[in-house]
Tab-separated table of C-alpha atoms in Angstrom:
chain	number	residue	atom	x	y	z
A	1	MET	CA	10.930	-4.038	25.153
A	2	ASN	CA	11.544	-2.051	21.973
A	3	GLU	CA	8.476	-1.628	19.825
A	4	LYS	CA	8.962	-2.552	16.181
A	5	TYR	CA	7.905	-0.274	13.360
A	6	GLY	CA	7.435	-1.168	9.741
A	7	PRO	CA	8.580	-1.709	7.208
A	8	LEU	CA	11.150	-4.168	8.550
A	9	MET	CA	13.141	-4.215	5.309
A	10	SER	CA	16.353	-2.215	5.756
A	11	ASP	CA	17.560	0.428	3.317
A	12	GLU	CA	20.447	-1.834	2.316
A	13	GLU	CA	18.068	-4.733	1.631
A	14	PHE	CA	15.811	-2.426	-0.347
A	15	TYR	CA	18.505	-1.078	-2.652
A	16	ASN	CA	19.922	-4.592	-3.076
A	17	SER	CA	16.470	-5.736	-4.216
A	18	LEU	CA	16.474	-3.324	-7.185
A	19	ARG	CA	17.590	-4.078	-10.728
A	20	SER	CA	20.901	-2.465	-11.650
A	21	ASP	CA	20.302	-3.082	-15.392
A	22	ILE	CA	17.856	-0.147	-15.394
A	23	PRO	CA	20.110	2.947	-15.685
A	24	GLU	CA	18.028	5.231	-13.441
A	25	ILE	CA	17.739	2.506	-10.805
A	26	ASP	CA	21.445	1.715	-11.033
A	27	HIS	CA	22.092	5.404	-10.340
A	28	CYS	CA	19.986	5.171	-7.158
A	29	VAL	CA	21.830	2.051	-6.022
A	30	LYS	CA	25.241	3.612	-6.624
A	31	LEU	CA	24.282	6.726	-4.676
A	32	PHE	CA	23.220	4.570	-1.736
A	33	ARG	CA	26.383	2.465	-1.834
A	34	ASN	CA	28.453	5.641	-1.884
A	35	GLY	CA	26.889	6.727	1.380
A	36	LYS	CA	24.477	9.246	-0.160
A	37	SER	CA	21.267	7.705	1.145
A	38	ASP	CA	19.182	10.890	1.007
A	39	ASP	CA	20.239	11.464	-2.606
A	40	ALA	CA	19.444	7.833	-3.397
A	41	ASP	CA	15.956	8.198	-1.915
A	42	ALA	CA	15.386	11.409	-3.878
A	43	ALA	CA	16.585	9.790	-7.116
A	44	PHE	CA	14.324	6.786	-6.561
A	45	PHE	CA	11.406	9.132	-5.903
A	46	ASP	CA	12.173	10.966	-9.159
A	47	TYR	CA	12.260	7.639	-10.989
A	48	ILE	CA	8.854	6.654	-9.622
A	49	ARG	CA	7.270	9.986	-10.530
A	50	SER	CA	8.787	9.901	-14.021
A	51	ASN	CA	8.212	6.257	-14.901
A	52	LEU	CA	4.932	5.120	-13.406
A	53	ASP	CA	2.722	5.121	-16.483
A	54	ARG	CA	-0.858	6.127	-15.634
A	55	LYS	CA	-2.295	4.662	-18.833
A	56	LYS	CA	-0.543	1.325	-18.228
A	57	TYR	CA	-1.712	1.308	-14.634
A	58	PHE	CA	-5.304	2.127	-15.340
A	59	ASN	CA	-5.495	-0.411	-18.178
A	60	ALA	CA	-3.920	-3.113	-16.010
A	61	ILE	CA	-6.305	-2.546	-13.134
A	62	SER	CA	-9.377	-1.697	-15.242
A	63	PHE	CA	-9.860	1.667	-13.563
A	64	ALA	CA	-11.172	4.917	-15.023
A	65	PRO	CA	-10.508	7.568	-12.339
A	66	GLU	CA	-11.663	10.447	-14.525
A	67	ILE	CA	-15.236	9.210	-14.122
A	68	CYS	CA	-17.056	11.087	-11.376
A	69	PRO	CA	-16.843	9.069	-8.139
A	70	ASP	CA	-20.183	7.832	-6.857
A	71	ASP	CA	-21.870	9.143	-3.725
A	72	LEU	CA	-20.620	6.280	-1.560
A	73	THR	CA	-17.001	6.943	-2.537
A	74	LEU	CA	-17.378	10.618	-1.648
A	75	LYS	CA	-19.174	9.802	1.613
A	76	GLN	CA	-16.515	7.354	2.742
A	77	ALA	CA	-13.731	9.758	1.779
A	78	GLU	CA	-15.357	12.508	3.829
A	79	GLU	CA	-15.744	10.098	6.742
A	80	ALA	CA	-12.070	9.165	6.474
A	81	LEU	CA	-11.075	12.838	6.737
A	82	GLU	CA	-12.541	12.664	10.242
A	83	TYR	CA	-10.920	9.270	10.884
A	84	ASN	CA	-14.347	7.687	10.912
A	85	MET	CA	-13.403	4.328	9.456
A	86	VAL	CA	-15.675	1.602	8.184
A	87	SER	CA	-15.223	-2.144	8.040
A	88	CYS	CA	-17.905	-4.773	7.501
A	89	ASP	CA	-20.389	-1.861	7.247
A	90	ILE	CA	-19.608	-0.884	10.852
A	91	TYR	CA	-18.104	2.562	11.485
A	92	HIS	CA	-15.793	3.649	14.282
A	93	LYS	CA	-14.416	7.147	14.755
A	94	PHE	CA	-10.784	7.094	15.856
A	95	ASP	CA	-9.385	9.990	17.840
A	96	GLY	CA	-6.770	11.250	15.376
A	97	LYS	CA	-4.851	7.975	15.175
A	98	ILE	CA	-6.025	4.635	13.839
A	99	ASP	CA	-5.290	1.551	15.897
A	100	TRP	CA	-5.071	-1.100	13.172
A	101	TYR	CA	-5.089	-3.879	15.761
A	102	SER	CA	-8.304	-2.759	17.448
A	103	ASN	CA	-11.763	-4.261	17.246
A	104	HIS	CA	-14.822	-2.064	17.669
A	105	THR	CA	-17.630	-4.578	17.382
A	106	TYR	CA	-19.853	-5.572	20.290
A	107	ASN	CA	-19.077	-9.270	19.769
A	108	ASN	CA	-15.370	-8.982	18.859
A	109	TYR	CA	-16.081	-9.909	15.236
A	110	GLU	CA	-12.600	-10.702	13.920
A	111	GLU	CA	-13.415	-9.799	10.330
A	112	TRP	CA	-13.796	-6.153	11.341
A	113	THR	CA	-10.097	-5.863	12.187
A	114	TRP	CA	-8.906	-7.900	9.222
A	115	GLN	CA	-11.060	-6.077	6.671
A	116	LEU	CA	-10.179	-2.637	8.011
A	117	SER	CA	-6.739	-3.309	6.504
A	118	ARG	CA	-8.192	-3.634	3.000
A	119	HIS	CA	-7.874	0.178	2.785
A	120	ARG	CA	-10.984	0.886	0.780
A	121	GLN	CA	-11.239	4.380	2.281
A	122	VAL	CA	-7.633	5.152	1.385
A	123	LEU	CA	-8.602	4.480	-2.226
A	124	ASP	CA	-11.722	6.620	-1.804
A	125	LEU	CA	-9.558	9.515	-0.588
A	126	ALA	CA	-7.061	9.086	-3.429
A	127	TRP	CA	-9.808	8.951	-6.044
A	128	ILE	CA	-11.525	12.073	-4.731
A	129	TYR	CA	-8.131	13.819	-4.682
A	130	TYR	CA	-7.439	12.855	-8.296
A	131	TYR	CA	-10.885	14.056	-9.342
A	132	LYS	CA	-11.076	17.256	-7.280
A	133	LYS	CA	-7.371	18.143	-6.912
A	134	ASP	CA	-7.991	19.053	-3.268
A	135	GLU	CA	-4.833	18.306	-1.313
A	136	LYS	CA	-6.617	17.586	1.966
A	137	TYR	CA	-7.702	14.228	0.528
A	138	ALA	CA	-4.173	13.352	-0.592
A	139	LYS	CA	-2.677	14.285	2.777
A	140	CYS	CA	-5.211	12.191	4.657
A	141	ALA	CA	-4.734	9.191	2.341
A	142	ILE	CA	-0.962	9.324	2.791
A	143	ASP	CA	-1.207	9.815	6.569
A	144	ILE	CA	-3.571	6.865	6.962
A	145	LEU	CA	-1.563	4.597	4.686
A	146	TYR	CA	1.722	5.516	6.360
A	147	SER	CA	0.217	4.837	9.770
A	148	TRP	CA	-0.616	1.306	8.614
A	149	ILE	CA	2.851	0.705	7.121
A	150	ARG	CA	4.485	1.846	10.355
A	151	GLN	CA	2.141	0.086	12.773
A	152	ALA	CA	1.166	-3.145	10.992
A	153	VAL	CA	4.577	-4.796	11.044
A	154	SER	CA	5.032	-7.691	8.635
A	155	PRO	CA	5.045	-11.016	10.509
A	156	PRO	CA	7.580	-13.795	9.916
A	157	ILE	CA	6.876	-15.526	6.616
A	158	ASP	CA	5.915	-18.807	8.296
A	159	THR	CA	3.206	-17.115	10.398
A	160	ASP	CA	-0.323	-18.123	9.429
A	161	GLY	CA	-2.347	-15.096	8.405
A	162	HIS	CA	-5.131	-16.009	10.813
A	163	ASP	CA	-2.621	-15.641	13.626
A	164	THR	CA	-2.153	-11.978	12.681
A	165	LEU	CA	-4.522	-9.019	12.795
A	166	CYS	CA	-3.412	-7.287	9.588
A	167	TRP	CA	-1.648	-9.834	7.370
A	168	ARG	CA	-4.061	-12.481	6.156
A	169	THR	CA	-3.087	-13.293	2.583
A	170	ILE	CA	-6.494	-12.306	1.201
A	171	GLU	CA	-5.959	-8.794	2.580
A	172	CYS	CA	-2.404	-8.791	1.204
A	173	GLY	CA	-3.758	-9.522	-2.270
A	174	ILE	CA	-6.509	-6.930	-1.977
A	175	ARG	CA	-4.068	-4.298	-0.699
A	176	MET	CA	-1.769	-4.805	-3.679
A	177	SER	CA	-4.692	-4.116	-6.014
A	178	VAL	CA	-5.832	-1.123	-3.949
A	179	TRP	CA	-2.345	0.311	-3.462
A	180	ALA	CA	-1.644	0.088	-7.197
A	181	LYS	CA	-4.474	2.567	-7.718
A	182	VAL	CA	-3.624	4.722	-4.716
A	183	ILE	CA	0.014	5.425	-5.610
A	184	ILE	CA	-0.765	6.484	-9.169
A	185	LEU	CA	-3.697	8.662	-8.090
A	186	LEU	CA	-1.509	10.464	-5.545
A	187	LEU	CA	1.541	10.805	-7.771
A	188	ASP	CA	1.252	14.582	-8.260
A	189	SER	CA	0.581	15.492	-4.640
A	190	PRO	CA	3.242	17.568	-2.835
A	191	PHE	CA	2.443	15.537	0.284
A	192	LEU	CA	4.050	12.529	-1.370
A	193	THR	CA	7.643	12.388	-0.103
A	194	ALA	CA	10.766	10.405	-0.912
A	195	SER	CA	10.747	8.735	2.518
A	196	PHE	CA	7.109	7.696	2.159
A	197	VAL	CA	7.673	6.323	-1.360
A	198	LYS	CA	10.684	4.291	-0.234
A	199	ASP	CA	8.770	2.809	2.707
A	200	PHE	CA	5.736	2.214	0.491
A	201	PHE	CA	7.792	0.095	-1.898
A	202	LYS	CA	9.559	-1.677	0.946
A	203	SER	CA	6.118	-2.736	2.137
A	204	ILE	CA	5.194	-3.727	-1.425
A	205	PHE	CA	8.221	-6.029	-1.414
A	206	GLU	CA	7.221	-7.525	1.952
A	207	HIS	CA	3.727	-8.161	0.596
A	208	ALA	CA	5.072	-9.849	-2.534
A	209	GLN	CA	7.356	-12.093	-0.513
A	210	ARG	CA	4.430	-13.184	1.623
A	211	LEU	CA	2.068	-13.723	-1.305
A	212	SER	CA	4.638	-15.756	-3.204
A	213	SER	CA	5.244	-18.125	-0.302
A	214	ARG	CA	2.060	-18.257	1.807
A	215	TYR	CA	-0.661	-18.490	-0.858
A	216	THR	CA	-3.736	-20.588	-0.143
A	217	ALA	CA	-6.442	-22.007	-2.433
A	218	ALA	CA	-9.836	-21.454	-4.094
A	219	ASN	CA	-11.149	-17.874	-4.304
A	220	TRP	CA	-8.472	-16.631	-1.895
A	221	LEU	CA	-5.788	-17.883	-4.279
A	222	THR	CA	-7.320	-15.881	-7.132
A	223	ILE	CA	-7.192	-12.682	-5.070
A	224	GLU	CA	-3.701	-13.424	-3.782
A	225	MET	CA	-2.295	-14.114	-7.243
A	226	LYS	CA	-4.003	-11.078	-8.758
A	227	GLY	CA	-2.223	-8.901	-6.201
A	228	LEU	CA	1.108	-10.620	-6.790
A	229	TYR	CA	0.761	-10.446	-10.581
A	230	LEU	CA	-0.022	-6.721	-10.495
A	231	THR	CA	2.994	-6.170	-8.250
A	232	SER	CA	5.290	-7.977	-10.682
A	233	LEU	CA	3.793	-6.241	-13.723
A	234	LEU	CA	3.671	-2.676	-12.424
A	235	TYR	CA	6.943	-2.630	-10.466
A	236	PRO	CA	9.466	-4.322	-12.789
A	237	PHE	CA	12.388	-2.567	-11.098
A	238	PHE	CA	12.518	-5.302	-8.449
A	239	LYS	CA	14.932	-8.140	-9.238
A	240	GLN	CA	12.280	-10.661	-8.241
A	241	SER	CA	9.478	-9.191	-10.344
A	242	VAL	CA	9.734	-11.895	-13.036
A	243	ALA	CA	9.880	-14.676	-10.445
A	244	TRP	CA	6.760	-13.304	-8.733
A	245	ARG	CA	4.925	-13.426	-12.053
A	246	ASN	CA	5.835	-17.057	-12.614
């Protein structure tokens, strides 16, 4: 049986999801349709680096990254460099590769696996990188995040989040808030690549599709809709960005 890797969205689906009324985006789409996929990816990467507005981002997400990170942020970033990951206040040191489906609690506490995918330590790494300009933090953040995107394949839309290990809608909403900070903090790193950025935004799209169709209620709904709203606000180059906001 062939193992699936994320994101499931194809390149054709991705470029068809973008707005052609934005000249730079239209250029990317035309390159792809003319068979120049590598050039299209590079042009999209250039667009992201040139057009993601840090001030807009940080205002939208109420984040001041220039403030010195607290001791816990630094501690958890340093732990993440060693792949010592924490969830529900319980640490586990992975041997060079994170298994996002694993559970390392003595009683198989399901929340440990679900909450590991909230990616708090990825944000810790990105914040320390932005503050210290030490590339080892950026590389680790990107490696960890990419490992999740590749391994934690998006389930069919009609799948209940509790029947997955990485795709409960509360985590989807939290990730969209976390990832919004991560991508802007890492924007200047040479470890950020065109292929990663394309797959990152494919996964963003998959998250938005899930949040817009599988939302729940009460406090979960607030978190879900915050993530979806930020996605629609900060990434207006998707055709569906307005629909997600409404």
